Coordinates of C-alpha atoms in Angstrom, one line a residue:
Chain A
X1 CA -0.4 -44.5 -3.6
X2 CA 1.2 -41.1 -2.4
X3 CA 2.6 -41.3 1.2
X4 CA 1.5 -38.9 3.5
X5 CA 2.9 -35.0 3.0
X6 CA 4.8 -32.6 5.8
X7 CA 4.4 -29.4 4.6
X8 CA 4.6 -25.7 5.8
X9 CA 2.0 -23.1 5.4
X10 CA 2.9 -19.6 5.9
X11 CA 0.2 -16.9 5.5
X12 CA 1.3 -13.0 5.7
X13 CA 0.4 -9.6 4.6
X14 CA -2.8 -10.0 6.6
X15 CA -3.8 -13.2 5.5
X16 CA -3.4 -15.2 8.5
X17 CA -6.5 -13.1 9.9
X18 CA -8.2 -15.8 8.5
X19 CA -6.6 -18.2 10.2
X20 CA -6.9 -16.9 13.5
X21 CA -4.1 -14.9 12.9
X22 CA -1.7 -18.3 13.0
X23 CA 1.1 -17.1 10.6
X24 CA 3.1 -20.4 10.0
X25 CA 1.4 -24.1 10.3
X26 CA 3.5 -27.3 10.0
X27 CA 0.5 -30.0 8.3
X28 CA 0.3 -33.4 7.3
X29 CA -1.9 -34.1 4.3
X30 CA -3.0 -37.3 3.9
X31 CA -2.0 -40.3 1.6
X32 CA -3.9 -40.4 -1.3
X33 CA -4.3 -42.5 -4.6
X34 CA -2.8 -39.3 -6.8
X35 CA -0.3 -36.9 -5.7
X36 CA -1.5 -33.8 -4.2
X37 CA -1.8 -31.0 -5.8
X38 CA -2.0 -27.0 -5.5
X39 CA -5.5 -27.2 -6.4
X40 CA -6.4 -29.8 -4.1
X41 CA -3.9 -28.2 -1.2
X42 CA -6.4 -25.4 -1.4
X43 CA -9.5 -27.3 -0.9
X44 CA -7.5 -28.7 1.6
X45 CA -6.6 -25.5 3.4
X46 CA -10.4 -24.5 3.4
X47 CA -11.7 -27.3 4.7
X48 CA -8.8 -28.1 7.7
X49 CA -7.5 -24.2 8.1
X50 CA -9.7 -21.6 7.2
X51 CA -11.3 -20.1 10.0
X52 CA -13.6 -17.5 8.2
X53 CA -14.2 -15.7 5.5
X54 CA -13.9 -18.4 2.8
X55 CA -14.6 -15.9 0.0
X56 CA -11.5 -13.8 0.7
X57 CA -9.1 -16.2 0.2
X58 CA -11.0 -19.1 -2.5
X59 CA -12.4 -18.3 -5.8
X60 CA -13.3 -21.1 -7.6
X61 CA -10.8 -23.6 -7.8
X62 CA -8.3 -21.3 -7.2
X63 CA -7.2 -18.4 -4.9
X64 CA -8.9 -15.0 -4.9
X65 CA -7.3 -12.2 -7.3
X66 CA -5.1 -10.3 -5.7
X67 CA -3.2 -13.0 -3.4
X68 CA 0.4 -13.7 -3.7
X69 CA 1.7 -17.3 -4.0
X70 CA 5.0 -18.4 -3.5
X71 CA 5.7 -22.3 -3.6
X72 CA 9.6 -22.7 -1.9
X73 CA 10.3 -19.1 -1.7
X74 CA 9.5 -19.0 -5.3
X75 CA 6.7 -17.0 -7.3
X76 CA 4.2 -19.6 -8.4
X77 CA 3.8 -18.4 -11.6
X78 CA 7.1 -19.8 -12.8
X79 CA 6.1 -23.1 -11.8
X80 CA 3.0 -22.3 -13.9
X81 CA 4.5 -21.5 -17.1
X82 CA 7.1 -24.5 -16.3
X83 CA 4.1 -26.8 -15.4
X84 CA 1.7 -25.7 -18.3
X85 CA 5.2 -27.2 -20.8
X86 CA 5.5 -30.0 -18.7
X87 CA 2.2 -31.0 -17.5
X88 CA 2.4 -32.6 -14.2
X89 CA 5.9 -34.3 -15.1
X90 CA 8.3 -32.2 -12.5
X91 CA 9.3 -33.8 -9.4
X92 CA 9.2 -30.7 -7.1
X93 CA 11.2 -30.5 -3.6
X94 CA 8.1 -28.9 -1.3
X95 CA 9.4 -27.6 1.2
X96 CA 6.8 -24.2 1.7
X97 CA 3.5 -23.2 0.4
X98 CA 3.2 -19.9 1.1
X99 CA 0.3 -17.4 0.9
X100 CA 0.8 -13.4 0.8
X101 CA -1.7 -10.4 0.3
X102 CA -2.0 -8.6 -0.8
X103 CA -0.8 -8.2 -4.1
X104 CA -1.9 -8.7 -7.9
X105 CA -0.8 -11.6 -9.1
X106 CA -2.1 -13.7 -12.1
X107 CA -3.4 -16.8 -10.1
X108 CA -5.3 -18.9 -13.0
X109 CA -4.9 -22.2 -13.6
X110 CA -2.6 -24.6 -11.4
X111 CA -0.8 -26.8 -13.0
X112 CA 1.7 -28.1 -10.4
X113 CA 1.6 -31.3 -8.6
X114 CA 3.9 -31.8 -5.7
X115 CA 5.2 -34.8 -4.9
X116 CA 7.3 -35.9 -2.2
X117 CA 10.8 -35.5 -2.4
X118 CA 13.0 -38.6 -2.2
Chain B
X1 CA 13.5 -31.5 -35.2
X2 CA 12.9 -35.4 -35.1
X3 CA 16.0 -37.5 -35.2
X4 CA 16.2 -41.0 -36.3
X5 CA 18.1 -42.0 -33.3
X6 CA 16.9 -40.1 -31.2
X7 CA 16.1 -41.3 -27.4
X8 CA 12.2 -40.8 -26.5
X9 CA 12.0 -43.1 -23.7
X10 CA 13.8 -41.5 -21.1
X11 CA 12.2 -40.2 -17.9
X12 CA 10.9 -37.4 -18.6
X13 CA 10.9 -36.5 -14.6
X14 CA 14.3 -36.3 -14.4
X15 CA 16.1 -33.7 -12.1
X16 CA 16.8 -31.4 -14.6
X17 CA 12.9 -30.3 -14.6
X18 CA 13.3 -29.5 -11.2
X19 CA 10.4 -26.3 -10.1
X20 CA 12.6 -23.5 -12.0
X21 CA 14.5 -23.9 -15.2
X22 CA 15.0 -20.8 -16.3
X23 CA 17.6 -18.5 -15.1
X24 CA 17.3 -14.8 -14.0
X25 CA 17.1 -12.4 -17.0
X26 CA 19.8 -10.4 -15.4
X27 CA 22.9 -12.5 -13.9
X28 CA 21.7 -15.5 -15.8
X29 CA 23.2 -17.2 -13.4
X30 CA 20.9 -18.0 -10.4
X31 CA 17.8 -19.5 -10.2
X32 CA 14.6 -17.1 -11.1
X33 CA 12.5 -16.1 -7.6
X34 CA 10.1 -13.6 -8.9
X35 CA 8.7 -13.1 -12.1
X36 CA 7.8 -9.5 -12.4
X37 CA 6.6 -9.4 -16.2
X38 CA 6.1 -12.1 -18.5
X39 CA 9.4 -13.7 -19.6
X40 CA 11.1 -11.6 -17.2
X41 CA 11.9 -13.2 -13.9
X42 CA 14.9 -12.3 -11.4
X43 CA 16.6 -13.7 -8.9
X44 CA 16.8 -13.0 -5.3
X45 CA 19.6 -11.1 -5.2
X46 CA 19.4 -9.4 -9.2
X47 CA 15.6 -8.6 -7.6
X48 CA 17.0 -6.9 -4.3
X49 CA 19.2 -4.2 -6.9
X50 CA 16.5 -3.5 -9.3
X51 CA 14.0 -2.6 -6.5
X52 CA 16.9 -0.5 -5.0
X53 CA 17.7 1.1 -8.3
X54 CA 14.1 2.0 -9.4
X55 CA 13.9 3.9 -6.0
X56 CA 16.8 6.0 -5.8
X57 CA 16.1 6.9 -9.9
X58 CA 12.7 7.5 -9.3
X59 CA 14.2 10.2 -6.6
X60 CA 16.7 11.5 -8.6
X61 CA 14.9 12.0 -11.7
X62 CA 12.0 14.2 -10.0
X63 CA 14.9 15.8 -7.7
X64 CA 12.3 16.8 -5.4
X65 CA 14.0 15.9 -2.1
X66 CA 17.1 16.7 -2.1
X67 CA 19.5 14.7 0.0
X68 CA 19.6 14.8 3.7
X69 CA 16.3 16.1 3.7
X70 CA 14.0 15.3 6.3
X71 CA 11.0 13.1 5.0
X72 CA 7.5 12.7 6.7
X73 CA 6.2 9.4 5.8
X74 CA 3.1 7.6 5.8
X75 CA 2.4 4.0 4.4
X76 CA -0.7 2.2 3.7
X77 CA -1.1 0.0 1.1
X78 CA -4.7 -0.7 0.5
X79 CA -7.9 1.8 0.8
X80 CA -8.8 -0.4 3.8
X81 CA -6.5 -2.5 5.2
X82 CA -3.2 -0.6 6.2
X83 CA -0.4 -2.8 6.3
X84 CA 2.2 -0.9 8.7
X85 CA 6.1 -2.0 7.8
X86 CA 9.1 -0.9 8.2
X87 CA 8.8 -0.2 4.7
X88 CA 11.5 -0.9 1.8
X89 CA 11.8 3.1 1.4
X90 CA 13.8 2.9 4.8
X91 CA 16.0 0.3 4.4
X92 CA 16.7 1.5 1.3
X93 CA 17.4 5.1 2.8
X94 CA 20.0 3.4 5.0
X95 CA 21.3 1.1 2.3
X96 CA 25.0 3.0 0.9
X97 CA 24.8 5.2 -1.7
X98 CA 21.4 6.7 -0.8
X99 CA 21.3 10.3 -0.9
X100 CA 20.5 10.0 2.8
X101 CA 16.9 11.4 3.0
X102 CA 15.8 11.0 6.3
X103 CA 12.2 9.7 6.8
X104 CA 10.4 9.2 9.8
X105 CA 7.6 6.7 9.9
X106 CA 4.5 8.0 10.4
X107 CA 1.8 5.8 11.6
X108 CA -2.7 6.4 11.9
X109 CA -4.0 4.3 13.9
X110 CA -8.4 4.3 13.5
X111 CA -9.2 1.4 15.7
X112 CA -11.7 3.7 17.3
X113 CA -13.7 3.6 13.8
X114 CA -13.9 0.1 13.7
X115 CA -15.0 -1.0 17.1
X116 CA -11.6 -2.2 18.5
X117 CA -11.3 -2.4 21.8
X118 CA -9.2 -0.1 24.0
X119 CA -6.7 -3.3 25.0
X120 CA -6.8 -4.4 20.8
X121 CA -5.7 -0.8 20.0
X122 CA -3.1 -1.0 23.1
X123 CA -2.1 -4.3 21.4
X124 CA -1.6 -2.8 18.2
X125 CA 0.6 0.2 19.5
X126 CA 2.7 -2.1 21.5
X127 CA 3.3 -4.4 18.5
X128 CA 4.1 -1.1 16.1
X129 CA 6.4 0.5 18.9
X130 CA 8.0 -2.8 19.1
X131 CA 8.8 -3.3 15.4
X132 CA 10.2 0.0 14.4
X133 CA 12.2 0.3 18.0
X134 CA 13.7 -3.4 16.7
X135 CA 15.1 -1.5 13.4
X136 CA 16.2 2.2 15.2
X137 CA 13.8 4.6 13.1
X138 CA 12.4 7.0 14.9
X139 CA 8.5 7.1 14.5
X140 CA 5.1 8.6 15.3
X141 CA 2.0 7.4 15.9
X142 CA -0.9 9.2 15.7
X143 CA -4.7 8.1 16.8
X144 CA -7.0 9.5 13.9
X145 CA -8.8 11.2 16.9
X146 CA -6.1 13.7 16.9
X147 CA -7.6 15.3 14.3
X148 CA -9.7 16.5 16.6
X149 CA -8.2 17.3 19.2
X150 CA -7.2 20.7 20.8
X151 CA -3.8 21.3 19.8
X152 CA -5.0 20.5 16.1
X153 CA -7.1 24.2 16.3
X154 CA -4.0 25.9 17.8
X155 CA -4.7 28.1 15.0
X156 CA -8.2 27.8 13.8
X157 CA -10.6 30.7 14.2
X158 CA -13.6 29.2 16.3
X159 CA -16.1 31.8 14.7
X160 CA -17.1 30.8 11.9
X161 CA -19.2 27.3 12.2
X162 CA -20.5 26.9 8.8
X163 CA -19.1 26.8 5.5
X164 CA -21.1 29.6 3.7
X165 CA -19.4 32.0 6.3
X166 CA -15.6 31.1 5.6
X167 CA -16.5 31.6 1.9
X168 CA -16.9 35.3 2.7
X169 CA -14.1 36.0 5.2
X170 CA -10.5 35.0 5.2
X171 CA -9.9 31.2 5.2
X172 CA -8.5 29.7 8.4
X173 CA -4.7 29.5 8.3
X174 CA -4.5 25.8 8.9
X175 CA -4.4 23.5 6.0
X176 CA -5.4 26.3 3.4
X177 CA -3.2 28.5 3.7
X178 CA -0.4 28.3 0.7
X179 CA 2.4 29.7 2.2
X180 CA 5.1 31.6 -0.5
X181 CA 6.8 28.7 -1.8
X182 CA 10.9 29.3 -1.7
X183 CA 12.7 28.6 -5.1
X184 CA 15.2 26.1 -3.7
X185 CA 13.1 23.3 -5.7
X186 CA 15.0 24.2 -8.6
X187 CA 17.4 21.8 -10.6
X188 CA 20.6 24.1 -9.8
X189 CA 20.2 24.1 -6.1
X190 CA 19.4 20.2 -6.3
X191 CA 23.0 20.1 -8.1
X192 CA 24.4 22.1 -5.0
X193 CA 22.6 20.4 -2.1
X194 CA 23.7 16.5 -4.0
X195 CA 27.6 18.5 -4.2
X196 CA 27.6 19.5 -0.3
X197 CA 26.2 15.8 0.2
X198 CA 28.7 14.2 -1.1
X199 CA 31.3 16.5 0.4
X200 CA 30.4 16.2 3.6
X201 CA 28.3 13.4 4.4
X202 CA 28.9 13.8 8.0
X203 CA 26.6 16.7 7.9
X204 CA 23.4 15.2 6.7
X205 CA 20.8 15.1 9.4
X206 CA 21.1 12.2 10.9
X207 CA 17.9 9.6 12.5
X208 CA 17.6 10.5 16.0
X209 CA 16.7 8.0 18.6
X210 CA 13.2 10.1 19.5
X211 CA 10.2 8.4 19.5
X212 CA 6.9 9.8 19.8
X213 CA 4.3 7.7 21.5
X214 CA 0.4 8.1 20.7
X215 CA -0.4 10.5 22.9
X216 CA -3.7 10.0 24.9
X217 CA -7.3 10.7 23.2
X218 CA -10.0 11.5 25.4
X219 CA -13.6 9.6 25.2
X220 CA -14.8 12.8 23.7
X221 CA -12.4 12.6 20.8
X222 CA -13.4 8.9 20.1
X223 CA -17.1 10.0 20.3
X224 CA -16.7 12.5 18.1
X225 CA -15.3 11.0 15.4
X226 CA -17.3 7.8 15.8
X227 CA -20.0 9.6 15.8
X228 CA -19.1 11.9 12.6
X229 CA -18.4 9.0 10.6
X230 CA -21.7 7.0 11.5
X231 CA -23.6 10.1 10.3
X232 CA -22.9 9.2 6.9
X233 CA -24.7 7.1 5.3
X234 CA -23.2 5.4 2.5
X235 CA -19.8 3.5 2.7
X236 CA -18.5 5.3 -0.2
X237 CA -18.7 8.9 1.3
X238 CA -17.2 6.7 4.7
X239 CA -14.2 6.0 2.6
X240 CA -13.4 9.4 1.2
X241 CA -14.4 11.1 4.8
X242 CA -11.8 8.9 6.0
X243 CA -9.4 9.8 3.5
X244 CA -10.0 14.0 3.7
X245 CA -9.5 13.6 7.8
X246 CA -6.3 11.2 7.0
X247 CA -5.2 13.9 4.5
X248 CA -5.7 17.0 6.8
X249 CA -4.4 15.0 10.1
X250 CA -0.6 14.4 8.1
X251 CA -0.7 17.7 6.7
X252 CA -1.3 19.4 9.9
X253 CA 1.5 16.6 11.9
X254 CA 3.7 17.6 8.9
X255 CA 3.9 21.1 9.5
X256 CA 3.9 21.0 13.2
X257 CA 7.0 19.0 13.0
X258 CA 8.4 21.2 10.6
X259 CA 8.8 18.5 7.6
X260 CA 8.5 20.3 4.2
X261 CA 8.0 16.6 2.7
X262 CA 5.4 14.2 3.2
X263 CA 6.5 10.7 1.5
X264 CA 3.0 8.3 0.4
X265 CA 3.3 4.9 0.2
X266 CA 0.9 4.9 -2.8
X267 CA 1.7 2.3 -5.0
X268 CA 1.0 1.8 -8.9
X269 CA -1.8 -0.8 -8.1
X270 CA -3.4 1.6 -5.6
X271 CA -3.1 4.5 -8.1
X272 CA -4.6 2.8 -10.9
X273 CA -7.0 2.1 -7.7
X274 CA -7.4 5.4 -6.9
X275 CA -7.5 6.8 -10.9
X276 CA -10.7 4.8 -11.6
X277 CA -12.6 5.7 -7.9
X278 CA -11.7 9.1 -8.4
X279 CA -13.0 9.1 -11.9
X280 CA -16.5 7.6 -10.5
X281 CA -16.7 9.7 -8.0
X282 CA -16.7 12.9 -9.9
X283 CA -13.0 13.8 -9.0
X284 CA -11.6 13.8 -12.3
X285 CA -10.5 17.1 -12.1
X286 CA -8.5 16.0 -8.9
X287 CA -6.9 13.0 -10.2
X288 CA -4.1 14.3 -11.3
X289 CA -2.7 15.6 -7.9
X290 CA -3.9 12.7 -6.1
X291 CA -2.4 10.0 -9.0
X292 CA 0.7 12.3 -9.5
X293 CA 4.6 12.3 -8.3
X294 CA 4.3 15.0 -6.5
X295 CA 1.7 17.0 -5.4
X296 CA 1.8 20.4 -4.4
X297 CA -2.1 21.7 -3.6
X298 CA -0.9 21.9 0.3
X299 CA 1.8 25.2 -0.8
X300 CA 4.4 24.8 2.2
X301 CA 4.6 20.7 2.3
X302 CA 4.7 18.8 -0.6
X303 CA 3.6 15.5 -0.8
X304 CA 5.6 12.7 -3.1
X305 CA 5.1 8.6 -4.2
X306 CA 8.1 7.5 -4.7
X307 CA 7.2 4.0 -4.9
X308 CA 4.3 5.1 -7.5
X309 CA 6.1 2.8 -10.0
X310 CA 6.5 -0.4 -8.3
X311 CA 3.5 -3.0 -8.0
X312 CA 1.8 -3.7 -5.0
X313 CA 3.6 -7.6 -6.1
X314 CA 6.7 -5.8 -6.2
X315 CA 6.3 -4.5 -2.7
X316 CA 4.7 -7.9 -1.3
X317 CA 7.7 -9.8 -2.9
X318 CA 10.4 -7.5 -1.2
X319 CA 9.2 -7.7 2.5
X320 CA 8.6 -11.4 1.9
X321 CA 12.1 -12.0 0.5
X322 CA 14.0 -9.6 2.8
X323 CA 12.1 -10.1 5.9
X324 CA 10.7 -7.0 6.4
X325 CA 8.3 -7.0 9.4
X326 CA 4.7 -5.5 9.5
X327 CA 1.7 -4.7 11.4
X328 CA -1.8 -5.4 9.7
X329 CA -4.5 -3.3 11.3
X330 CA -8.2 -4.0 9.7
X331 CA -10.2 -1.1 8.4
X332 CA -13.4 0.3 7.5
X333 CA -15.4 -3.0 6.4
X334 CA -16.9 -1.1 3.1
X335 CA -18.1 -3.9 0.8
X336 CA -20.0 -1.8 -1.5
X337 CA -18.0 1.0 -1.4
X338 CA -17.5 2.7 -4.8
X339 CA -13.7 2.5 -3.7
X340 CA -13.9 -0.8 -2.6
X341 CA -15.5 -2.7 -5.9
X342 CA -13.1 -0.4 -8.1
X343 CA -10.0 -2.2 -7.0
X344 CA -11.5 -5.4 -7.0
X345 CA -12.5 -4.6 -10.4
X346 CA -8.9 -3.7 -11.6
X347 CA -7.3 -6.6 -9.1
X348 CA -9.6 -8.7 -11.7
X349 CA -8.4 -7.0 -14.5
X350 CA -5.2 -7.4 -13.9
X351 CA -5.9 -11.5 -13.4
X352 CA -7.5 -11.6 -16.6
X353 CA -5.1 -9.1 -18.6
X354 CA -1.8 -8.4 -16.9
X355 CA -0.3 -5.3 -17.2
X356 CA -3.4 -3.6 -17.5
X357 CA -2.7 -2.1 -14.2
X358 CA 0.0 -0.2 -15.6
X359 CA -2.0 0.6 -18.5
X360 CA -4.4 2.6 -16.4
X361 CA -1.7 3.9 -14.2
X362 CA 0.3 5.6 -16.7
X363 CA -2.5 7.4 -18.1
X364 CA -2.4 9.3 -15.1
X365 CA 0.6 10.6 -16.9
X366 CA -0.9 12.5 -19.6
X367 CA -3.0 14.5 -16.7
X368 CA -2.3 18.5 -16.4
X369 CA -3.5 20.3 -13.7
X370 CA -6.0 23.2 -14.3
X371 CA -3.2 26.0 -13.6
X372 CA -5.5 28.7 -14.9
X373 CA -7.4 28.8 -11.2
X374 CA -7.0 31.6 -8.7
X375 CA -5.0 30.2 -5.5
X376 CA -7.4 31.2 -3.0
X377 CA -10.4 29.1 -4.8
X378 CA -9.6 25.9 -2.8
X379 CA -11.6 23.5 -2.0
X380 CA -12.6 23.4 1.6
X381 CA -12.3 19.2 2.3
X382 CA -10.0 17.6 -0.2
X383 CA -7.9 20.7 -0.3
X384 CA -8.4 21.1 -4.2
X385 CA -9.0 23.9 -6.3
X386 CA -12.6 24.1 -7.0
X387 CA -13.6 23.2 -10.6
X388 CA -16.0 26.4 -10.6
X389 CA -15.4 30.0 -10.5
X390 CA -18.2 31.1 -8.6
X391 CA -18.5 31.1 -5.0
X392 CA -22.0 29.1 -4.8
X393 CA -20.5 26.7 -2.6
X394 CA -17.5 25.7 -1.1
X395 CA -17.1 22.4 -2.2
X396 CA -16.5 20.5 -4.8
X397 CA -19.2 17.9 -6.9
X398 CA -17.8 15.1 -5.2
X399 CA -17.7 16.4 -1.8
X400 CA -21.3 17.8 -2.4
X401 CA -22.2 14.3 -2.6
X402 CA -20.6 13.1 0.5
X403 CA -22.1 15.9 2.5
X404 CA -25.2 14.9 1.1
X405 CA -24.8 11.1 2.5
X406 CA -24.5 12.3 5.8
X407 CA -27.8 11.7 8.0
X408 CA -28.2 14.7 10.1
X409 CA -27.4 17.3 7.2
X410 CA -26.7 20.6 8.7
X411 CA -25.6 19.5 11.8
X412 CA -23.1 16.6 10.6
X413 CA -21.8 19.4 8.2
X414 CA -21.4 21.7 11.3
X415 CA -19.5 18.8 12.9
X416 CA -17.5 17.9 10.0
X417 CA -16.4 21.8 10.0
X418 CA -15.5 21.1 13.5
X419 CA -13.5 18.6 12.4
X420 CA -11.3 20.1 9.6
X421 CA -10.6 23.0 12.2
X422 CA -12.4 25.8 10.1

């Protein structure tokens, strides 16, 4: 059973528009039976934080082409090559999640599953 | 290769998978922050001195401003949205070793065409003014209505009210007019001007501390242009009307101010962006100058991209990492704009099949200009040369089509001359 996460959001670039132009949010997910992960962080964000607009910042199961990710100051895409090896095995100090548009960024498949960090 | 005593029990979630475990392809030192191709990632600081570098070569290669220069700028990122920062072309004019170009921030404000309130558009300034007076640049801001207003025809001849009559006389002096270019663009005199540089540094024009406010736009302005851009019908010819007043308004603030420079934030995304709507638009003929380093239809100011090579991820990356402040201000909400559905189209592509962006933006590499065209055949909106010889018309196929989406016909078209200041 995963404890209940503190995170920070931050939304730029004109993202936080959607979040009634809130630029930084401190949130607490809830505990759950599996860690959280990006994928379900993004459900998540729709559900709890998204104000309007759902289509510009969601598609799929994943964000919309074109926004930036950056998971502890870091671009997510290095997690994802790192998680795709490793599957869900990293222990990952989460300390940000960060959105960003607008940029091109390739945004398929989220491997990464944050835990909390000891 | 599998060992016979080799340990396969231990935890596989061990520190040393923390996030990152690759180094920067650089130092190899640090830990990777950005990944900007695949394989490729760099660290914060390896990431600060490549985006530095790529600028000042990108300059120097082309040599087109030569150092000290003054530099009109104007930034906008996407065909909508414009994202107003104090951009990384500044702080990288004032980093050391910079040739010292001078630019001064030039900011279009068009809350007008979106319905914003008078107090959101006094917002907007206030939070602008505020962030570039926080950094010391001197700026401008301009409301689009300016284009419009009286000072803008300071020189326009009043006479003639529809397009059929300029063809016939002398063009108005304002933005068609190619003034006699001087030869100081050439490579020896950049060698000179980069020598006297570096001698005396002292000398080159320094930023000075004056700002130009917005000035005030009557109703009338912000009528008018609302109501010339209602008149057209389709969001697509809204977009490139947009773009033709956007064009002639910094052309015209350029050479009242005297700047012989005007520095576009275009990026490689938004070229490869602009290549493809240009292309389906029936502006092929255009895309060259409009995809180009520098492009020289206007005659006395020439306008460069000197971030043309960087990704709009490049650019997102480096304000994120180094703080650099902005200003979003929404624009034209155009769906089903031609424009609009080609970049998400390529910001697809590029999902899908990364580096495809590039792929489309360097073919705008191989494109020549049609040099063979008399000078005085310009085109009367987008300020290109027309594609035919005869004088049937004026205007070009695309802008043929985007008088043709405007409702009221003749009369939008005698507004729209109003406009341009012809």
């Amino acid at each position: 059973m995963a404890a209940p996460l503190s995170i920070n959001l931050e939304f730029g670039g004109g993202a936080e528009l959607l979040f009634d132009g809130v630029k930084k949010h401190t949130v607490t997910l809830p505990s759950q039976s599996e860690p959280w992960d990006v994928k379900q962080l993004l459900v998540w964000i729709q559900q709890n934080l998204l104000k309007e607009r759902p289509e510009l910042f969601v598609q799929g199961d994943s964000v919309r082409p074109g926004i930036l990710v950056l998971i502890n100051d870091a671009d997510w895409e290095l997690m994802v090559s790192i998680y795709a090896m490793f599957a869900v095995t990293c222990i990952m100090p989460w300390k940000r999640f960060l959105v960003q548009v607008p940029t091109n960024h390739k945004c398929n498949g989220i491997y990464c599953t944050v835990y909390k960090r000891a | 290769m599998c060992q016979v005593d080799e340990d396969y029990g231990r935890d596989i979630r061990s520190a040393d998978f923390l996030s990152i475990s690759k180094q920067c392809v650089k130092c190899k030192v640090h830990t990777p922050a950005v990944l900007l191709r695949v394989g490729d990632p760099y660290c914060r600081g390896c990431f600060h001195e490549y985006f530095i570098h790529k600028f000042r070569a990108m300059l120097g290669k082309n040599r087109i401003i030569f150092p000290g220069e003054r530099v009109y700028s104007f930034n906008f990122y996407y065909l909508n949205h414009s994202v107003v920062s104090v951009n990384s072309v500044y702080s990288i004019c004032r980093s050391p070793g910079t040739l010292g170009c001078v630019g001064r921030p030039f900011i279009m404000l068009n809350g007008a065409l979106i319905g914003r309130s008078l107090e959101d558009r006094h917002k907007t300034n206030t939070n602008i003014r505020v962030l570039f007076e926080s950094t010391g640049f001197p700026f401008h801001i301009v409301p689009l209505e300016q284009v419009s207003a009286p000072s803008y025809f300071h020189k326009c001849i009043f006479l003639f009210t529809t397009v059929l009559l300029i063809v016939y006389c002398k063009l108005p002096t304002l933005v068609l007019t190619r003034p006699h270019m001087s030869g100081s663009n050439c490579a020896s005199s950049y060698k000179v001007a980069v020598g006297k540089f570096d001698q005396n540094k002292s000398c080159a024009i320094q930023p000075s501390c004056q700002q130009k406010e917005p000035v005030d736009v009557s109703k009338v302005h912000t009528v008018q242009l609302q109501q010339l851009v209602t008149s057209v019908k389709t969001h697509t010819a809204r977009e490139e009307l947009l773009n033709m007043l956007r064009q002639h308004l910094l052309l015209h603030m350029a050479r009242i101010e005297g700047y012989s420079k005007l520095m576009l934030g275009d990026n490689c995304t938004r070229l490869a962006v602009k290549l493809l709507s240009n292309i389906s638009l029936g502006r092929g003929s255009q895309t060259a100058l409009d995809t180009g380093f520098s492009d020289s239809r206007y005659g006395d100011v020439i306008a460069v991209r000197p971030m043309r090579d960087y990704s709009a991820k490049e650019i997102a990356y480096y304000n994120h990492l180094f703080n650099v402040p902005y200003v979003f201000i929404s624009g034209l909400d155009s769906k089903d704009s031609i424009q609009r559905l080609t970049e998400s189209f390529v910001t697809k592509l590029q999902t899908a099949f990364p580096s495809t962006v590039r792929t489309i933006y360097r073919s705008a590499y191989i494109l020549h200009l049609l040099l063979c065209m008399p000078q005085s055949l310009m085109m009367l909106l987008c300020l290109c040369k027309l594609e035919a010889v005869e004088l049937k018309t004026l205007l070009c196929y695309s802008c043929q089509l985007t008088i043709k989406d405007m409702v009221s016909g003749k009369g939008a078209v005698a507004g729209l001359v109003f406009f341009i200041g012809l």
